[in-house]
Short mmCIF file of N, CA and C in Angstrom, two decimals:
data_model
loop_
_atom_site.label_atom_id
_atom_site.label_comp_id
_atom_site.label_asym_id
_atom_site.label_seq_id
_atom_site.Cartn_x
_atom_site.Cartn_y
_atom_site.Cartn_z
N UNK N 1 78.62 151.45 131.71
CA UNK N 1 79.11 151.46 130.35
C UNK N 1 79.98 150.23 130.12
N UNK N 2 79.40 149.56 128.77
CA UNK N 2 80.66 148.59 128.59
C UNK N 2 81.88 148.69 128.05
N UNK N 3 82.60 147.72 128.38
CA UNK N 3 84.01 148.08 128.43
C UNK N 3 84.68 147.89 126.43
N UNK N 4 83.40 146.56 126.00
CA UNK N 4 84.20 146.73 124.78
C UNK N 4 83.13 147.10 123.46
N UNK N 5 82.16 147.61 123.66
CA UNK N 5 81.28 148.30 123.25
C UNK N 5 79.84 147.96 123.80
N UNK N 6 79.17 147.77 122.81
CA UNK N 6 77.08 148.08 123.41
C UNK N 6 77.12 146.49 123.73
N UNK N 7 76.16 145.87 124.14
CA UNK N 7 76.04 144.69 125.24
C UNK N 7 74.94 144.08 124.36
N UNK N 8 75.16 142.71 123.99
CA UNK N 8 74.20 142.08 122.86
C UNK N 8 72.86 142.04 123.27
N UNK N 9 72.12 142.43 123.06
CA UNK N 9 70.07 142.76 123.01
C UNK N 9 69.58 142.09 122.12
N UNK N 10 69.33 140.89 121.75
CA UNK N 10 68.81 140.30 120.33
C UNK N 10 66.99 141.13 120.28
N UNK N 11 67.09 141.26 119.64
CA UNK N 11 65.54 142.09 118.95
C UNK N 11 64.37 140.90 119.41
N UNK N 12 63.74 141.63 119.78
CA UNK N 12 61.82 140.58 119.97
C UNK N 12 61.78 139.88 118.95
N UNK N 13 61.35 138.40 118.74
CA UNK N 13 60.74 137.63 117.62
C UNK N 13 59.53 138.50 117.46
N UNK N 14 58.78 138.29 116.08
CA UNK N 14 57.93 138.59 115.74
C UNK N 14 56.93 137.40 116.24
N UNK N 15 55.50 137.67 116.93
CA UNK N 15 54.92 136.64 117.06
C UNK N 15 54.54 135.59 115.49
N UNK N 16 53.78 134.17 116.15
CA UNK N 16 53.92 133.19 114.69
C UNK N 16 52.80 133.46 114.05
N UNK N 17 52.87 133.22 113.13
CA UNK N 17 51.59 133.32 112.25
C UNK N 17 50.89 131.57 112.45
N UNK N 18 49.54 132.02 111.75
CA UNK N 18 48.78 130.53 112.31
C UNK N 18 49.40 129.65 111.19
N UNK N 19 49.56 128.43 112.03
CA UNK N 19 50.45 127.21 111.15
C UNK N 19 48.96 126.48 110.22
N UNK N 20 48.04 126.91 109.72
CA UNK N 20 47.33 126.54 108.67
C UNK N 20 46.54 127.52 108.47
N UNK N 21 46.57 128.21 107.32
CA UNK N 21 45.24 129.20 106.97
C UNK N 21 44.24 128.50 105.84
N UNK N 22 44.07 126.95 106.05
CA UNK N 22 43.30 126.03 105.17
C UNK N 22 41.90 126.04 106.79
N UNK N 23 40.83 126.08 106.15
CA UNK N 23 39.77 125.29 106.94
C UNK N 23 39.36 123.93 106.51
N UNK N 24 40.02 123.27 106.52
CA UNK N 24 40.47 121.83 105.88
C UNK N 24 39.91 121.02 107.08
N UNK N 25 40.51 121.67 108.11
CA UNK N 25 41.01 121.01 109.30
C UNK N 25 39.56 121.07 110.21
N UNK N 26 38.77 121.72 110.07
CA UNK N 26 37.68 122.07 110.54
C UNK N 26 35.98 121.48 110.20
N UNK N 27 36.22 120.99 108.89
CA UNK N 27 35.30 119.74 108.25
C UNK N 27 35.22 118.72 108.54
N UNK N 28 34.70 117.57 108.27
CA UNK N 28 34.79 116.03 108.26
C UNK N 28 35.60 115.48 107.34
N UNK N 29 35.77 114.26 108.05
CA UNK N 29 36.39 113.20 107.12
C UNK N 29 35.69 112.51 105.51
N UNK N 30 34.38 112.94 105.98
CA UNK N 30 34.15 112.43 103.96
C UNK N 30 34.33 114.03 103.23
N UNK N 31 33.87 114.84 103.47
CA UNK N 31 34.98 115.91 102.77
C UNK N 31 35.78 116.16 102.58
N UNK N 32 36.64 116.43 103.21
CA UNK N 32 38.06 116.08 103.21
C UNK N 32 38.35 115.49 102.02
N UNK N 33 37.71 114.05 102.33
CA UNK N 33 38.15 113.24 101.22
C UNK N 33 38.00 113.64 99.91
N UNK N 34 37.09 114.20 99.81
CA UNK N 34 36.02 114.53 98.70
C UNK N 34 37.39 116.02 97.81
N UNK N 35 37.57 116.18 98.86
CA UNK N 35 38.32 117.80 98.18
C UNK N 35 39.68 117.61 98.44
N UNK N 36 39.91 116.79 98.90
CA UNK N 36 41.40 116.56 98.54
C UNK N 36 42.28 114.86 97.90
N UNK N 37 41.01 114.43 97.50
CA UNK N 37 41.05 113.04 96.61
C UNK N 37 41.81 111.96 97.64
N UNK N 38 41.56 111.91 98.64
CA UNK N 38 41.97 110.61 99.33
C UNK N 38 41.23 109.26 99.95
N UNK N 39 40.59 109.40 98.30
CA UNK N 39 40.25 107.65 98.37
C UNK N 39 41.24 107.01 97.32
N UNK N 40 42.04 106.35 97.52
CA UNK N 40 43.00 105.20 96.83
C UNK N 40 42.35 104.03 97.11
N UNK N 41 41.65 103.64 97.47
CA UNK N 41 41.20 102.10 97.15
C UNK N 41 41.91 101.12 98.41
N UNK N 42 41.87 99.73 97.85
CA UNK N 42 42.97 98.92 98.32
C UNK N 42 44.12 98.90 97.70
N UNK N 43 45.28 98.38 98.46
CA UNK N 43 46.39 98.16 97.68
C UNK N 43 46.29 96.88 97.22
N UNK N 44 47.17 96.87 95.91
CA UNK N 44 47.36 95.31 95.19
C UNK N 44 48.56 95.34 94.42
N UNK N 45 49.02 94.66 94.68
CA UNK N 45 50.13 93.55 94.17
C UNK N 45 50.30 92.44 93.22
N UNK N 46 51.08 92.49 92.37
CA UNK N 46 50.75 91.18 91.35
C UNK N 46 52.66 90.67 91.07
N UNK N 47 52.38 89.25 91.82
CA UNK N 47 53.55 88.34 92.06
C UNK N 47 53.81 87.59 91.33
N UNK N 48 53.99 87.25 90.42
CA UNK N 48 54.38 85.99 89.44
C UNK N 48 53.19 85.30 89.00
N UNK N 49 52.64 86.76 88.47
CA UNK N 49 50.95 86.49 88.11
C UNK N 49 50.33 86.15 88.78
N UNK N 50 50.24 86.03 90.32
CA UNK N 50 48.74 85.98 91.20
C UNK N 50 48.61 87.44 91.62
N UNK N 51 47.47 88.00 92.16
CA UNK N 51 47.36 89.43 92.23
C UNK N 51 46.91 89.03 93.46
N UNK N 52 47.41 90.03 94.12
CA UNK N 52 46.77 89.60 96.03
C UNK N 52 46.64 91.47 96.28
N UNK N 53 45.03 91.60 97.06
CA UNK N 53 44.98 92.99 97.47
C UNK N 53 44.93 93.01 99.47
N UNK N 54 45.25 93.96 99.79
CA UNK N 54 45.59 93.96 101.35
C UNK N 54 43.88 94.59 102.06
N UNK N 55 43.79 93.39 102.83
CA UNK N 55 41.80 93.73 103.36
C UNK N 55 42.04 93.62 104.65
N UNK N 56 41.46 93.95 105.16
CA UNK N 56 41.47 93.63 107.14
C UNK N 56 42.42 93.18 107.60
N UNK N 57 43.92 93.73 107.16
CA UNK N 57 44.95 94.14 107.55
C UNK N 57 45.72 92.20 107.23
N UNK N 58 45.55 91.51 106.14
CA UNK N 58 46.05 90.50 105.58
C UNK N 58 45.77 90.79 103.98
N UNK N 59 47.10 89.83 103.40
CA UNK N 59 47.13 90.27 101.66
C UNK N 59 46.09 88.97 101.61
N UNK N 60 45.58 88.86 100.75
CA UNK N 60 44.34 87.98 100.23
C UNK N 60 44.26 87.89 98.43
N UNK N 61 44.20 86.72 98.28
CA UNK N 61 44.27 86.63 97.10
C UNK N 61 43.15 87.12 96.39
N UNK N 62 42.87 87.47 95.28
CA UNK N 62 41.74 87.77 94.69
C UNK N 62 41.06 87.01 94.26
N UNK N 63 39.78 87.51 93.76
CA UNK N 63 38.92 86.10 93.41
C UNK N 63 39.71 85.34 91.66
N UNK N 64 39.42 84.70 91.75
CA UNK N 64 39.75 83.97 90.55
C UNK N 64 41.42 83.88 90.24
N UNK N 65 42.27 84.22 91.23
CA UNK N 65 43.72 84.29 90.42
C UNK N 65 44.93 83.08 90.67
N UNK N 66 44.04 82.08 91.97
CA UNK N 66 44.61 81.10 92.18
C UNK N 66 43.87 79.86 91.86
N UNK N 67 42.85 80.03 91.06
CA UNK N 67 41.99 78.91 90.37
C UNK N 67 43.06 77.78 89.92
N UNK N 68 44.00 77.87 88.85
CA UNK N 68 44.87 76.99 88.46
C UNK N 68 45.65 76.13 89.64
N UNK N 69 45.90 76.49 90.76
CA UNK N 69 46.92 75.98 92.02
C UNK N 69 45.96 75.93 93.38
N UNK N 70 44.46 75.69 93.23
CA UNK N 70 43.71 74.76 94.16
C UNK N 70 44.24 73.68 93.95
N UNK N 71 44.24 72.67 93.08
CA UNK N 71 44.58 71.01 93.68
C UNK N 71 46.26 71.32 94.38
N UNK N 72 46.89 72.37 93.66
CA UNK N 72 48.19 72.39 94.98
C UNK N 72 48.36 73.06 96.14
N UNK N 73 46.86 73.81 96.20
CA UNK N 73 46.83 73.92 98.01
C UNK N 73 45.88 72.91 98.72
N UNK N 74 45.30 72.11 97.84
CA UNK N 74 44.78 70.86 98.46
C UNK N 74 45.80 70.23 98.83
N UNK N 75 46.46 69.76 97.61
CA UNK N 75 48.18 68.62 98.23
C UNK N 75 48.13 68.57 99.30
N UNK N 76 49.10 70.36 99.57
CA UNK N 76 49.69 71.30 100.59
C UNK N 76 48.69 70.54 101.68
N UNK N 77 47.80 71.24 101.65
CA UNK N 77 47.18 70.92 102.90
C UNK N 77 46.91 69.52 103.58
N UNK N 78 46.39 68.48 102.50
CA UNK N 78 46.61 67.00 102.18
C UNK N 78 48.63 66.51 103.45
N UNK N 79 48.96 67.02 102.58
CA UNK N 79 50.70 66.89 103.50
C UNK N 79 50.77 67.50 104.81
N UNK N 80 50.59 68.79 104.60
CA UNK N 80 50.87 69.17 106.45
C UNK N 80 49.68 68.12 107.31
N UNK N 81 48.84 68.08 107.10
CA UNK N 81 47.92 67.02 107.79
C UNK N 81 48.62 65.81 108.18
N UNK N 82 49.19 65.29 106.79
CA UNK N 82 49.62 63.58 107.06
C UNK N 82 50.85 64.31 107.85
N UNK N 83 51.77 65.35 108.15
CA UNK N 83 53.26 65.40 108.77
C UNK N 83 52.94 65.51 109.98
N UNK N 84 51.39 66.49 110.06
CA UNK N 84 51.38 66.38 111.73
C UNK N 84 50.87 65.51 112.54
N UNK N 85 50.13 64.75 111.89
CA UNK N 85 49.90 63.37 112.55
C UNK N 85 51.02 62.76 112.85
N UNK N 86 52.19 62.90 111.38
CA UNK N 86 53.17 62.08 112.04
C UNK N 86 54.30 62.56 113.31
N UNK N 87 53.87 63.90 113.26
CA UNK N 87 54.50 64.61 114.58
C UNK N 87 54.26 64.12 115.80
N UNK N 88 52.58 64.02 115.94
CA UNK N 88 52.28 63.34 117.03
C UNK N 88 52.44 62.20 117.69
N UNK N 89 52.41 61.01 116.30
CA UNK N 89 52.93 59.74 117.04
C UNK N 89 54.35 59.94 117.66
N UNK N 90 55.10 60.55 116.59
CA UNK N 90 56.63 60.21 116.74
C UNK N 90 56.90 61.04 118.06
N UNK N 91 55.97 62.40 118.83
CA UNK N 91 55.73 62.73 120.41
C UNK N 91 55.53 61.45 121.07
N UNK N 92 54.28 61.00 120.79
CA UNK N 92 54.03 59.87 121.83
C UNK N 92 54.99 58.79 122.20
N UNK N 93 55.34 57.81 120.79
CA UNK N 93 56.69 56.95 120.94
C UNK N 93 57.55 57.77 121.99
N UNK N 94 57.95 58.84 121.87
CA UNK N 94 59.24 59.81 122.57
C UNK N 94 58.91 59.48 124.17
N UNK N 95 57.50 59.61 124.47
CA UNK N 95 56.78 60.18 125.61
C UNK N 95 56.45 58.51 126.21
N UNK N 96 56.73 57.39 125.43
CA UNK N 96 56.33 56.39 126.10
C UNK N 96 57.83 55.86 126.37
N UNK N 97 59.31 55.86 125.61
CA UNK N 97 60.36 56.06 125.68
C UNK N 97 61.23 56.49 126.69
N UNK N 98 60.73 57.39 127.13
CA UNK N 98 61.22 58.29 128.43
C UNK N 98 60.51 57.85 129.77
N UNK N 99 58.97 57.51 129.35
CA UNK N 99 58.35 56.44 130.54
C UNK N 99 59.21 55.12 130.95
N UNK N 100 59.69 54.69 130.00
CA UNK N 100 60.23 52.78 130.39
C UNK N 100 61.91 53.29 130.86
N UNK N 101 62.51 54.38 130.26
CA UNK N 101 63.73 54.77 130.55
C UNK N 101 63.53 54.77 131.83
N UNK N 102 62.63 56.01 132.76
CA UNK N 102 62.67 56.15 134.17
C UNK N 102 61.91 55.22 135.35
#
């Protein structure tokens, strides 16, 4: 007998019930889709009026929305060309520099 009354017994849980009573889970993936609307498309974005949508895991511009700013990714490209050439000489000078030093 206990000394300061009955001795704590917490009661049985009730077993769980099943954590989905959907057969959702038991179909395919184009059903699924089909019955629970999860086709969204691509995503897209629109930045200071260019619209870029996300494809094989890079944003990509869309067709036609950088028509106006080809000759300025020609430039662009035109420049990094002429800078890295000039990268290279200004390596070599460095690399013939350090030859006459030692």
């Amino acid at each position: 007998m206990p000394l300061f009354g009955s001795t704590f017994s917490p009661k049985k849980t009730p077993p769980r019930k099943c954590a989905s009573l959907s057969n959702l889970h038991m179909v395919g993936r184009p059903i699924r889709e089909i019955e629970l609307g999860l086709e969204y498309g691509t995503p897209t974005v629109n930045l200071a009026g260019h619209s870029l949508k996300f494809e094989n895991g890079q944003w990509v511009a869309e067709s036609g929305s950088f028509t106006g700013d080809h000759r300025e990714m020609q430039r662009l490209r035109k420049r990094n060309q002429q800078l890295q050439e000039e990268n290279n000489l200004l390596r070599l000078k460095v690399d013939i520099l350090l030859d006459m030093v030692s």
